[in-house]
Coordinates of C-alpha atoms and ligand atoms in Angstrom, one line a residue:
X167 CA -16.2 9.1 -47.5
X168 CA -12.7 10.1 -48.0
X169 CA -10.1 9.8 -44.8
X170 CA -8.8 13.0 -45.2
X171 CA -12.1 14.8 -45.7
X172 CA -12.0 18.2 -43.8
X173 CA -14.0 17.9 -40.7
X174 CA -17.2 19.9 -41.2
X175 CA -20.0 20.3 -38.4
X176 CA -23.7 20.5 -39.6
X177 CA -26.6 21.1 -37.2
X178 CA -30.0 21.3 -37.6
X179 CA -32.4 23.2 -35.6
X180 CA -35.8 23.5 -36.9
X181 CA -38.0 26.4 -36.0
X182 CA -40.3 24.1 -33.5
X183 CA -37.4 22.9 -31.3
X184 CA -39.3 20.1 -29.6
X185 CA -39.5 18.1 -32.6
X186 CA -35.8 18.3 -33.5
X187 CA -34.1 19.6 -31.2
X188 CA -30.5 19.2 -32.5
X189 CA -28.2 16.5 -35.0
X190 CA -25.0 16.6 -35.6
X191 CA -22.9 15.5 -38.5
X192 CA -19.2 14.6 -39.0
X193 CA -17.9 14.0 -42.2
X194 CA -14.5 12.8 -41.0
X195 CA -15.5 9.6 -39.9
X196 CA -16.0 6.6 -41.8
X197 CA -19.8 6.5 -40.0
X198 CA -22.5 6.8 -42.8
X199 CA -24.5 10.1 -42.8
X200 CA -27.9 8.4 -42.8
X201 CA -26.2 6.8 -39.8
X202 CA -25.2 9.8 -37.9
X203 CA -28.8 11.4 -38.5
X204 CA -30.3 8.1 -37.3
X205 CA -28.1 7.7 -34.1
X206 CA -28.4 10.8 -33.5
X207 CA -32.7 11.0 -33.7
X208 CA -32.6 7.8 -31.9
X209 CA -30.8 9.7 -29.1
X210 CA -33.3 12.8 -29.0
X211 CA -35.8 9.8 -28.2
X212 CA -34.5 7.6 -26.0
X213 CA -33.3 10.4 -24.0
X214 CA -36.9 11.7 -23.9
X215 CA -36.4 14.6 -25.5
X216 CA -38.5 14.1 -28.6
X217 CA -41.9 12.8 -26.7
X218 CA -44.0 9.9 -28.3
X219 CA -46.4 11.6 -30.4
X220 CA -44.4 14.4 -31.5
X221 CA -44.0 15.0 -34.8
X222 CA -40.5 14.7 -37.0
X223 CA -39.6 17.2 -39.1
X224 CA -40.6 16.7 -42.7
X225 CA -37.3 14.7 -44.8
X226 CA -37.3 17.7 -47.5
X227 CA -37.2 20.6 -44.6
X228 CA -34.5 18.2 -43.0
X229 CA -32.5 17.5 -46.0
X230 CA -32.2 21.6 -47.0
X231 CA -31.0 22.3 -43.2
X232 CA -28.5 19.8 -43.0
X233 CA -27.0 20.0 -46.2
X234 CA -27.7 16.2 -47.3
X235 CA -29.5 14.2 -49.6
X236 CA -33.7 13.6 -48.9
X237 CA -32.0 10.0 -49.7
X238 CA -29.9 10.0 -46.8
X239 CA -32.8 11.2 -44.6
X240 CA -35.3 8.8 -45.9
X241 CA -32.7 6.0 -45.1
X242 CA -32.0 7.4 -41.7
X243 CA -36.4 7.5 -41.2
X244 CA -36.1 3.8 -42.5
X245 CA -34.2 2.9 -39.7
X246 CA -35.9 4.2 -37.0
X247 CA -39.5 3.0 -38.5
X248 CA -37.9 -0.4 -38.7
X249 CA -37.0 -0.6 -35.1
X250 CA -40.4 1.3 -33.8
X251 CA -39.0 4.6 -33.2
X252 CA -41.2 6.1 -35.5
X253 CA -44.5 5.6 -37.1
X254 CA -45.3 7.3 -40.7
X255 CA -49.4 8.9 -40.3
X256 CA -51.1 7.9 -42.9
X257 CA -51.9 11.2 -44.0
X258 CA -48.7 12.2 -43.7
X259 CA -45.7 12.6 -41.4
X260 CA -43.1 11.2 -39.6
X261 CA -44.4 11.0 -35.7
X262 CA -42.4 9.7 -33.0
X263 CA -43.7 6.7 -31.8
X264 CA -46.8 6.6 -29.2
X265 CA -46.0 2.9 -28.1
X266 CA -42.6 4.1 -26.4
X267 CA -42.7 5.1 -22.7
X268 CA -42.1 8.7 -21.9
X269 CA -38.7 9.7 -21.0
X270 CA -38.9 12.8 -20.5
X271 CA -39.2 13.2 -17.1
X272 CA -36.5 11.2 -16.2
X273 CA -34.0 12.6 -18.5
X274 CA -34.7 16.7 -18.1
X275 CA -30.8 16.9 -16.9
X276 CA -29.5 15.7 -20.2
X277 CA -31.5 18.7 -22.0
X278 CA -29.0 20.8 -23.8
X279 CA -29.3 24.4 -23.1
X280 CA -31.1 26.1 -25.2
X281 CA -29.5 27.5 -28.5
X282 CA -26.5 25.6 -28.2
X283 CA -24.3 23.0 -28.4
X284 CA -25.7 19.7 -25.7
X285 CA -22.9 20.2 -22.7
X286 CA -20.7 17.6 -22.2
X287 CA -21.9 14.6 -21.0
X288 CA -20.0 13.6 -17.5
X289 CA -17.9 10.3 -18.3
X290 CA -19.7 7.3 -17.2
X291 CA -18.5 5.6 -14.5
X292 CA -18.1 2.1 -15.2
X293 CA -18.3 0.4 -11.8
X294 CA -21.4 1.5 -11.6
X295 CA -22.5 -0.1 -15.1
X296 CA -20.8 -3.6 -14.0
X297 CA -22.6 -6.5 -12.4
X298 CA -21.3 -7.9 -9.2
X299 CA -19.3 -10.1 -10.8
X300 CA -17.9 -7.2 -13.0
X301 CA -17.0 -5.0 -10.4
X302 CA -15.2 -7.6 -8.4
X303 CA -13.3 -8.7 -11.7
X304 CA -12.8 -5.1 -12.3
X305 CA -11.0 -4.1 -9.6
X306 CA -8.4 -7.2 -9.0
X307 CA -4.7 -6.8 -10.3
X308 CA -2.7 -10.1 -11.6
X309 CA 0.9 -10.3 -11.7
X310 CA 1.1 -11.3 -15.3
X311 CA 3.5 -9.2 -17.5
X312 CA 1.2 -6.9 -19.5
X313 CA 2.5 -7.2 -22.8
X314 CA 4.2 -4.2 -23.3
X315 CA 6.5 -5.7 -21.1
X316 CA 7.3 -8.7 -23.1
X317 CA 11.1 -8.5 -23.8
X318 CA 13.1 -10.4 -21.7
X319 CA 14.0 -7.7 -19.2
X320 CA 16.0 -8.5 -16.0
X321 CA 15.0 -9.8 -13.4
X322 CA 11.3 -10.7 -14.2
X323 CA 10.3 -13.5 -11.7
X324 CA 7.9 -15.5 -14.6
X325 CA 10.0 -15.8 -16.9
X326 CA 11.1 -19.6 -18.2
X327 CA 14.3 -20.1 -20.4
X328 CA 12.7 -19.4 -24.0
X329 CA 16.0 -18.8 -25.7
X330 CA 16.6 -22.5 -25.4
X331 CA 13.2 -24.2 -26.8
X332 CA 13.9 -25.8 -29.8
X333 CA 11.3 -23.5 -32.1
X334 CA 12.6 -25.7 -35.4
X335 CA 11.7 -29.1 -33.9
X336 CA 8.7 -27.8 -32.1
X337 CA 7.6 -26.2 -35.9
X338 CA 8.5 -29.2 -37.6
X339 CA 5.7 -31.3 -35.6
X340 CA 3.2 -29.1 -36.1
X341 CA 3.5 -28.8 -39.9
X342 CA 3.6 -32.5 -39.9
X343 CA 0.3 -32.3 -37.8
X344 CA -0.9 -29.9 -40.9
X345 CA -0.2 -32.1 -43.4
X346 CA -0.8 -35.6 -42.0
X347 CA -4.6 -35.1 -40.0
X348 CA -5.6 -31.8 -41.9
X349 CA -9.0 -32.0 -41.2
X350 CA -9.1 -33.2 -38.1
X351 CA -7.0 -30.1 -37.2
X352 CA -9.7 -27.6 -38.3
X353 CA -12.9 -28.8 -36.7
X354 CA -14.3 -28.4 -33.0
X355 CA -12.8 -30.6 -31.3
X356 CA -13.1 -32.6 -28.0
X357 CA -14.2 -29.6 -24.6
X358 CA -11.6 -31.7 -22.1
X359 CA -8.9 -32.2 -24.7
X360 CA -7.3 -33.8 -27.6
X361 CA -7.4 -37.4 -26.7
X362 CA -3.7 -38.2 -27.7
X363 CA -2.6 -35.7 -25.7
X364 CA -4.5 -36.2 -22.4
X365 CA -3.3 -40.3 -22.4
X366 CA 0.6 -38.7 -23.0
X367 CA -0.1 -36.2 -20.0
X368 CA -1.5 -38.9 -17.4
X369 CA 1.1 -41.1 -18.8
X370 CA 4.0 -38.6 -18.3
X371 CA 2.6 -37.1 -14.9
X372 CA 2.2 -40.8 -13.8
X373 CA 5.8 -41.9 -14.3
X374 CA 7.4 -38.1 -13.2
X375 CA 5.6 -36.9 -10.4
X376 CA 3.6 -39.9 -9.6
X377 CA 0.2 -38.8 -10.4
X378 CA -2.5 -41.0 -10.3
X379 CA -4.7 -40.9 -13.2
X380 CA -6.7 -42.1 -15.6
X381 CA -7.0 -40.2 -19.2
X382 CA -10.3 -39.6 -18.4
X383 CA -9.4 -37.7 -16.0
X384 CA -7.2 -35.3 -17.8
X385 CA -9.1 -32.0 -18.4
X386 CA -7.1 -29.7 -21.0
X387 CA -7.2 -25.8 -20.4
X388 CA -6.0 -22.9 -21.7
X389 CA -2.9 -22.5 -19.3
X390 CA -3.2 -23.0 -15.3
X391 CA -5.2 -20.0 -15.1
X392 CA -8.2 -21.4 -16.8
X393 CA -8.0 -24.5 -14.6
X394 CA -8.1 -22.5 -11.6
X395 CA -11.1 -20.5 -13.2
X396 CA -13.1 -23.9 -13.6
X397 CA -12.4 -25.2 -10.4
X398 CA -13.2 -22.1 -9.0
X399 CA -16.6 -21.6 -10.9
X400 CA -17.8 -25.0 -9.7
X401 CA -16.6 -25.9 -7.0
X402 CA -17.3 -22.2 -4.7
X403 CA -20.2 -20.1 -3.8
X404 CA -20.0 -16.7 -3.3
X405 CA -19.3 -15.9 -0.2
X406 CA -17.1 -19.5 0.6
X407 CA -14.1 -19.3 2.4
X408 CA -10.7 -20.3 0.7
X409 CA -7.0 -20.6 2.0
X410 CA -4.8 -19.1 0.1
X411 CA -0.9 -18.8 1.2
X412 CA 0.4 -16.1 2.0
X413 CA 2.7 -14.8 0.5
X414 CA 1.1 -16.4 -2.7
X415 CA 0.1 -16.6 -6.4
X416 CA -1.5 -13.5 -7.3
X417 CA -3.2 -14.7 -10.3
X418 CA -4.4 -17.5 -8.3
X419 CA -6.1 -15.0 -5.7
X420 CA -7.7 -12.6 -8.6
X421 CA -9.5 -16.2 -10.0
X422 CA -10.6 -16.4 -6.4
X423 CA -11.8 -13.0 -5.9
X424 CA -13.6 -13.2 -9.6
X425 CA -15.0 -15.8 -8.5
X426 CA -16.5 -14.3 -5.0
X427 CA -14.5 -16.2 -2.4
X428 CA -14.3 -15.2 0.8
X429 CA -10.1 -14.9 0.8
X430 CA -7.9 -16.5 4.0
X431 CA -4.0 -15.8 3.8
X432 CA -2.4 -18.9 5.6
X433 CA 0.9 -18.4 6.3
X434 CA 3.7 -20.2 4.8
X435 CA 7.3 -21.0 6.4
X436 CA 9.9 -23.3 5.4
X437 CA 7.4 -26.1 6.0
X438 CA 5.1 -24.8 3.5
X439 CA 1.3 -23.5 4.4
X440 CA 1.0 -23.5 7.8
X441 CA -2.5 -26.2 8.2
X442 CA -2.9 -25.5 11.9
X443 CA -3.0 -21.8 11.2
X444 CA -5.3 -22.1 8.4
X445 CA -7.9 -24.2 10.7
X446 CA -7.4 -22.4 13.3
X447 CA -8.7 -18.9 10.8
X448 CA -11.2 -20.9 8.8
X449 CA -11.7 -24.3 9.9
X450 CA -14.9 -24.9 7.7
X451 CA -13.5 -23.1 4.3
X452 CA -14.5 -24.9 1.4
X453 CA -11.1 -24.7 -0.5
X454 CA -7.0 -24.6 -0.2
X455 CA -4.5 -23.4 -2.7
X456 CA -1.2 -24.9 -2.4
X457 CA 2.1 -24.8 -4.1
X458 CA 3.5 -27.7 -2.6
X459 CA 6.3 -29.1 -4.6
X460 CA 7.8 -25.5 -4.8
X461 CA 5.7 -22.8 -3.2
X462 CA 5.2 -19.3 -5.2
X463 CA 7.0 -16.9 -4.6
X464 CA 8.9 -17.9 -1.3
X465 CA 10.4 -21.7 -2.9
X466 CA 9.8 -23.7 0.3
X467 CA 8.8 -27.4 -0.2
X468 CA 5.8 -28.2 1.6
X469 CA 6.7 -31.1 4.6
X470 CA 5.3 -34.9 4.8
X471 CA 3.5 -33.9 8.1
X472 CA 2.0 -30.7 6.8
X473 CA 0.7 -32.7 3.6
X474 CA -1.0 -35.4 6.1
X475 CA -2.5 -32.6 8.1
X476 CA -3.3 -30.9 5.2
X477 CA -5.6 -34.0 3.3
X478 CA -6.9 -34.9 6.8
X479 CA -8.5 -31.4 7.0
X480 CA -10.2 -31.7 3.6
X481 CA -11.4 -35.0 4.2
X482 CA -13.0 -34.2 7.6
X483 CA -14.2 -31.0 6.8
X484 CA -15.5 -31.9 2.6
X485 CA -12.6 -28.9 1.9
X486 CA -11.0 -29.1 -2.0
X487 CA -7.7 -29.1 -2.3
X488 CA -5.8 -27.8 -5.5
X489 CA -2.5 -28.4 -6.0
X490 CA -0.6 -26.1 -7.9
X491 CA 2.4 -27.9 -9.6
X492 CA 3.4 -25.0 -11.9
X493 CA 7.6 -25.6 -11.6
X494 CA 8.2 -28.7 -10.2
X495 CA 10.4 -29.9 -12.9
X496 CA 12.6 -27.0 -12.3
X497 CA 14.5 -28.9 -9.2
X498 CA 17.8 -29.1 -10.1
X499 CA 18.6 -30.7 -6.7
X500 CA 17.5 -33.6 -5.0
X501 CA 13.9 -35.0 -6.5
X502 CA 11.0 -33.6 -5.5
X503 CA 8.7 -34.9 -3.3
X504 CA 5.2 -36.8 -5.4
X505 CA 2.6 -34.7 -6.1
X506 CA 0.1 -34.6 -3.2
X507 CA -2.6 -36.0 -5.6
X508 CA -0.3 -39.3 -5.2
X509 CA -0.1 -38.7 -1.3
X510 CA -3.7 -38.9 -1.0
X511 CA -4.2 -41.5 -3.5
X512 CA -2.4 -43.5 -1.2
X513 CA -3.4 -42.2 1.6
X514 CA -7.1 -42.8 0.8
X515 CA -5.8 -47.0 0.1
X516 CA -4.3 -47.3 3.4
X517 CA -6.8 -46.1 5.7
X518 CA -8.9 -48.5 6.5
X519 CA -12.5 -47.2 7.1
X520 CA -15.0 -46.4 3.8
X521 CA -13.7 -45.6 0.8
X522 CA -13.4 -42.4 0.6
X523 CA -13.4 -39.7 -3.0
X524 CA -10.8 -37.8 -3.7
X525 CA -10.7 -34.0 -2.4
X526 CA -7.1 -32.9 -4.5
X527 CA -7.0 -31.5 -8.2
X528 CA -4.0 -31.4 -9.5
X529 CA -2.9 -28.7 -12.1
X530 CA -0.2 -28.7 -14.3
X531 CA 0.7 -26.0 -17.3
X532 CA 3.0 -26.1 -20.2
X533 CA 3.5 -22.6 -20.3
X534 CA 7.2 -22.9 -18.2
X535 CA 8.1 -26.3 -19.4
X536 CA 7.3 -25.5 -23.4
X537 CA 6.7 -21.3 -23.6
X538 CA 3.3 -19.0 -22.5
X539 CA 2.2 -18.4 -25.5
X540 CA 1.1 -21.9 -25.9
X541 CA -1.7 -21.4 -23.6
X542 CA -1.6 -25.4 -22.6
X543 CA -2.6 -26.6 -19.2
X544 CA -4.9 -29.2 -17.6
X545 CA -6.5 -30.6 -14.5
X546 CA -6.5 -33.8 -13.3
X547 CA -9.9 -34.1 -11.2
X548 CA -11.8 -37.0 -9.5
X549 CA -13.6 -38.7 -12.1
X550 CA -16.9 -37.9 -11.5
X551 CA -16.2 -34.1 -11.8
X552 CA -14.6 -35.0 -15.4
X553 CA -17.4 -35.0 -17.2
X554 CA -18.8 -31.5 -15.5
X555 CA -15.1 -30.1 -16.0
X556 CA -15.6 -30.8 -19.7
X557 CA -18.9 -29.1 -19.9
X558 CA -17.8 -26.0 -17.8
X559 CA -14.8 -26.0 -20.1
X560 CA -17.2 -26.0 -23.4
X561 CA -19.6 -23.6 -22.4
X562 CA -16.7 -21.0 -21.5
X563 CA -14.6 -21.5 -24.7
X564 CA -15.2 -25.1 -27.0
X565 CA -11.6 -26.5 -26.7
X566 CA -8.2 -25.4 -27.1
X567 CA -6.3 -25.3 -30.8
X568 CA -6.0 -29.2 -31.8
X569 CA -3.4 -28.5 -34.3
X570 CA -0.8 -27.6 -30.8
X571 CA -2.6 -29.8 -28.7
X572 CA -1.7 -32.5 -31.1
X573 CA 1.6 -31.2 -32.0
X574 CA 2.5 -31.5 -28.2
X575 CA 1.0 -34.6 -28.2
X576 CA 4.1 -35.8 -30.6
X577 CA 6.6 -33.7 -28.6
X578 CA 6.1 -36.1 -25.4
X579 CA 5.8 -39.6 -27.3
X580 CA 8.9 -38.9 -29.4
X581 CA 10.8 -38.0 -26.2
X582 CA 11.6 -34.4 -26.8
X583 CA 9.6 -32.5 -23.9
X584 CA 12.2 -35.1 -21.6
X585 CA 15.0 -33.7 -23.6
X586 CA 13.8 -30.0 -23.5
X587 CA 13.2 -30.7 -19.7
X588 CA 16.5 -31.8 -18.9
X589 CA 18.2 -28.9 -20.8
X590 CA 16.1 -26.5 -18.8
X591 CA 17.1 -27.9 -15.6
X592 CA 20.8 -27.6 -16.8
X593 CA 19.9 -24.0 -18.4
X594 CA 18.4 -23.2 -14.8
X595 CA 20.8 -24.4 -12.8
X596 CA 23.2 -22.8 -14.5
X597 CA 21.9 -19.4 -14.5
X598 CA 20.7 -19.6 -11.1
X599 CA 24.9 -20.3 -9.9
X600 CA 25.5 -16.6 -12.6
X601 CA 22.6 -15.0 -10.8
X602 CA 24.0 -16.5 -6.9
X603 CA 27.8 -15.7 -8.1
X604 CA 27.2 -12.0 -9.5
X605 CA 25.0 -11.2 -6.4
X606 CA 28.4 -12.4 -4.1
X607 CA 30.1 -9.7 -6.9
X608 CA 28.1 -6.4 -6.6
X609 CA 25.5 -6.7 -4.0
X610 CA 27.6 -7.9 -0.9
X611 CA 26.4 -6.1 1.6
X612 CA 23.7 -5.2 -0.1
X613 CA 21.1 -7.7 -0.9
X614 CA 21.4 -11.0 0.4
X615 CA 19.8 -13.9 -1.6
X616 CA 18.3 -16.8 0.3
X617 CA 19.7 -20.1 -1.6
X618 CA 16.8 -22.3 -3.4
X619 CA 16.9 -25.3 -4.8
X620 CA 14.6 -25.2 -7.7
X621 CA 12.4 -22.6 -9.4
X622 CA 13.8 -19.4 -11.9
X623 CA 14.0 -17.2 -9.6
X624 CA 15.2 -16.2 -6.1
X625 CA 14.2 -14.1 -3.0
X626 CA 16.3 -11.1 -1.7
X627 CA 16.6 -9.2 1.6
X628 CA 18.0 -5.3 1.2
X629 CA 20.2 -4.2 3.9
X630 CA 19.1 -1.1 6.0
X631 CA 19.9 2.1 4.9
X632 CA 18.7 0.9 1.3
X633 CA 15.4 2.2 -0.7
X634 CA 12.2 -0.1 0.6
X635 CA 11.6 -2.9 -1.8
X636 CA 8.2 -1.0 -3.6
X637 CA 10.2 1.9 -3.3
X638 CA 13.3 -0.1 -5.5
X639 CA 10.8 -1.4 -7.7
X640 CA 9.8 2.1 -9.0
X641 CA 13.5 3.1 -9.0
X642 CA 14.6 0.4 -11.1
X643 CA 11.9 0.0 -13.7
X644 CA 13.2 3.7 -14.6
X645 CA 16.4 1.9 -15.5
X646 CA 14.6 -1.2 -17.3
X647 CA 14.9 -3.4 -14.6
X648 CA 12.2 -5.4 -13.4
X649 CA 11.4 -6.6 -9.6
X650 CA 8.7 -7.4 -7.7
X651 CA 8.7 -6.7 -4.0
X652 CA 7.6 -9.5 -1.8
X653 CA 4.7 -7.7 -0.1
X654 CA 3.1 -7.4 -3.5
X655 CA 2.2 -10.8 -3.2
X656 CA 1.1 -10.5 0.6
X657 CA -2.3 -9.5 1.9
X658 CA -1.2 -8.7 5.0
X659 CA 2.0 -6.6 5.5
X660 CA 5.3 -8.9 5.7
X661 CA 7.1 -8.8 8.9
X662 CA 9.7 -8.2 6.8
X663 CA 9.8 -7.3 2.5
X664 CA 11.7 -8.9 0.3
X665 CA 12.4 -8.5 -3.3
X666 CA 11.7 -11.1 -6.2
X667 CA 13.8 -11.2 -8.9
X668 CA 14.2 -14.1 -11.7
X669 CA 16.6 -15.4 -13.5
X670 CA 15.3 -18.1 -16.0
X671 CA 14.7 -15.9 -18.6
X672 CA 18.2 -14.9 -18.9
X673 CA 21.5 -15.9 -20.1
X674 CA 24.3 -15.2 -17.0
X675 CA 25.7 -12.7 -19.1
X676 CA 22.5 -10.7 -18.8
X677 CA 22.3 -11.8 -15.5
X678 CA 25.5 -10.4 -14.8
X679 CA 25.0 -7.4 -16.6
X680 CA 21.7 -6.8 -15.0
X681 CA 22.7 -7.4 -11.2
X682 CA 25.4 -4.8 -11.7
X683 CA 22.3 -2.4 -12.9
X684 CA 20.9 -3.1 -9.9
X685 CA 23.5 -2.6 -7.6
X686 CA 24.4 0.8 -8.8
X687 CA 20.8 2.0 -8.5
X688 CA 21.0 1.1 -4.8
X689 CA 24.2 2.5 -4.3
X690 CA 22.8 5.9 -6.1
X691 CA 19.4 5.7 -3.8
X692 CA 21.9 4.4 -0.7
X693 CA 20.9 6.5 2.8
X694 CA 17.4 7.5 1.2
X695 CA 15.7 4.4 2.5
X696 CA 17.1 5.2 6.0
X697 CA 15.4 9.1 5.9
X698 CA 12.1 7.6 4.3
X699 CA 11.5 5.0 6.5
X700 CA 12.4 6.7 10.2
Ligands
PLP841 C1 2.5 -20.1 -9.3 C2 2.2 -20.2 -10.7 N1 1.2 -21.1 -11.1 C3 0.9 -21.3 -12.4 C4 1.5 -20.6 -13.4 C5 1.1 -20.9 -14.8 O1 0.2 -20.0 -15.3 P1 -0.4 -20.3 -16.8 O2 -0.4 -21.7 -17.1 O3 -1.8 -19.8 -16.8 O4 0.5 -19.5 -17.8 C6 2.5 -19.7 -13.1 C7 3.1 -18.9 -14.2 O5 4.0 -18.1 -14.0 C8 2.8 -19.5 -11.7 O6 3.8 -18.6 -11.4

């Protein structure tokens, strides 16, 4: 059927309208008449509008009414004989089927009036067609940037330094994974990971943030998100309580909430997640999330004390831990503190009663140290979840692409992730002083940023008198500027907003360039935030 075919309506209503009561045809769609004629029979049926028993209208009397082929009919009658629709009499006759259950008292609202068109069927509502599980999905929002907003717009707080990964080195190793293990590279492979890589990860997490870990023990995923999904799918029930901090990582949350967890917000100051709070809420919850090396979105470094406080609590109380270390090799000042996995490892040696297994997983992504896109993270759990991790992992998706796992693989042995790492941290650094120094230059005053010491992006207070930080956010994606207020990432009101705005993704020109956007939007909106918010 041609694209461009006019769109011509045919309807056929035979002189006994219970036995076809109405089909319509559309010849501007690629859908096969016999199709259409079919469908729309089936619907007359199953909306109990053509009762079992009831005869069909003969092909031939069909055919003439609707303009078609007796060919395209019989096909159409095929169909629905083939599924049990229909029934062809013996002596004749197409008959709807007796073996179906009658429909038609439940289903007298969707009868069309009579002599015309069926009325419009009201839209139906989804939530109500969703599971549980569905409707909870359904109705969380994640922070992600939707990828309509995937140029590198100021100030978007996710974004890494892309401009400076080396694309030609990184496309180099994977044709040389192409060309060297070809087959190897197109078959299923392994549900917790390319081998190679896992034994470079647990060696490279061992020696940099002093995670301890056997390959084993090294569960690949696509990104951190589908680590938190895993850990989330096996280790909660619906219903358990979790900590989560507060303000925190949204996307974090939503796998929560998909999950059915009962959701705590734990407070988080300069010492990181507040443990005393979080007992004193939900002593007996059955999970934490922490970002201790550099917690999301506020930067604070979680303490020694609260870290003790924090294992002791899951060891008592049989409580998971999982330790978010998205960014912590974006400290471009002083070293960070060893992953808490490392801190309970040794923890666990030095105490003195039964040994005891571990309660932290530790999750790691590639997506800020090599680009998003990659969709490479892992897990490192206790090692007699691995092999559970690794069936979870293949019943949601197989295994991630070997031909990058591999590829990255090479990229750590041959030295260049440390390279690429240490330019970042130089790149960051860098833009962090543009984004700190053109702040000083058009927002004094204005905004004041609070000074961080790792991360790509930084936290801002607006002066009164100024547009409310949701209220900003609006304002300034009008002008292609992106920011996202700190009570987005709250459950409960702030005491006071913020707004977040990143910098990694951008050279300090654009940095500079961007800030001074900003600061003439707030000087064009100045005095509105004062009338709005008395
Ligand atoms: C706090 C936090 N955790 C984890 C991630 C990594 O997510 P993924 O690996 O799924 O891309 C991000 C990315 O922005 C993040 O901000």
């Amino acid at each position: 059927m041609a694209a461009s075919a006019p769109k011509t309506t045919r309807s056929l209503r035979t002189r006994t309208a219970s036995r076809m009561p109405f089909v319509a045809l559309d010849e501007s769609v690629a859908t096969p008449l016999y199709e259409q004629i079919y469908v729309g029979i089936r619907e007359h049926i199953i909306g109990g509008r053509l009762t079992p028993g009831s005869k069909l209208a003969s092909s031939r009397q069909m055919a003439i009414e609707l303009g078609v082929s007796r060919f395209t009919i019989v096909a159409a009658f095929d169909a629905l004989l083939s599924e049990g629709y229909v029934v062809a009499s013996p002596r004749g006759g197409t008959y709807v089927s007796k073996a179906l259950p009658d429909l038609s008292l439940r289903s007298r609202a969707t009868i069309p009036p009579r002599g015309g068109r069926p009325a419009p069927r009201p839209s139906p509502n989804v939530e109500t067609r969703l599971s549980l599980r569905g409707r909870a999905i359904s109705g969380v929002t994640i922070t992600g940037p939707r990828y309509s907003e995937n140029e590198a717009r100021p100030f978007h707080p996710r974004r890494p330094p892309l401009d400076i990964f080396p694309t030609a080195e990184w496309a180099r190793l994977v044709r040389r994974q192409w060309q060297g293990h070809r087959h190897q590279m197109l078959d299923y492979g392994e549900p917790s990971g390319y081998r190679g890589l896992r034994q470079a990860i647990a060696d490279h997490a061992a020696s940099t943030r002093g995670v301890v870990a056997s390959v084993d023990q090294v569960i690949i995923t696509s990104g951190a998100q589908q680590a938190f999904n895993l850990i989330f799918q096996l280790l909660l029930n619906t219903g358990d309580d979790v900590w989560i901090e507060e303000p925190g990582y949204l996307d974090a949350r939503a796998a929560m909430t998909a999950w059915g967890a009962r959701i705590h917000p734990v407070p988080v100051d300069a010492e990181g997640l507040n443990v005393g709070v979080g007992i004193a809420t939900a002593s007996d919850a059955r999970l934490a999330y922490v970002s201790p090396s550099h917690q999301y979105p506020t930067g604070a470094t979680m303490s020694a004390s609260r870290r003790l406080a924090l294992l002791q609590w899951a060891h008592d109380s049989n409580a998971w831990i999982v330790e978010d270390d998205y960014d912590s090799y974006f400290r471009y000042r002083g070293r960070p503190l060893p992953a808490l996995q490392r801190l309970e490892s040794d923890w666990l040696s030095a105490r003195s009663d039964a040994p005891a297994a571990a309660r932290v997983l530790y999750v790691g992504t590639f997506s800020k140290t090599m680009f998003p896109s990659l969709r490479l993270g892992y897990c490192v759990v206790p090692p007699e979840l691995a092999p559970v991790f690794a069936n979870a992992r293949a019943i949601a998706d197989r295994n991630s692409p070997i031909v990058d796992q591999a590829a990255l693989e090479i990229f750590i042995d041959e030295g260049h992730y440390d390279r690429h790492l240490r330019r970042i941290r130089a790149a960051c650094l860098e833009r962090y002083e543009a984004m700190m120094h053109a702040a000083r230059r058009h927002l004094a005053g204005v905004v004041s940023l609070a000074p961080m010491n790792a991360g790509t992006h930084v936290m801002g207070t607006l002066s009164p008198g100024y547009p409310a930080a949701p209220r900003l956010e609006g304002l300034a994606r009008e002008e292609g500027i992106v920011l996202f207020p700190l009570s987005r990432y709250c459950i409960r009101r702030p005491a006071r907003d913020a707004i977040i705005l990143g910098y990694g993704g951008l050279t300090p020109r654009a940095i500079d360039t961007g800030v001074r956007r900003l600061a003439s939007i707030l000087e064009t909106h100045r005095d509105s935030g004062r009338s709005r918010r008395s």
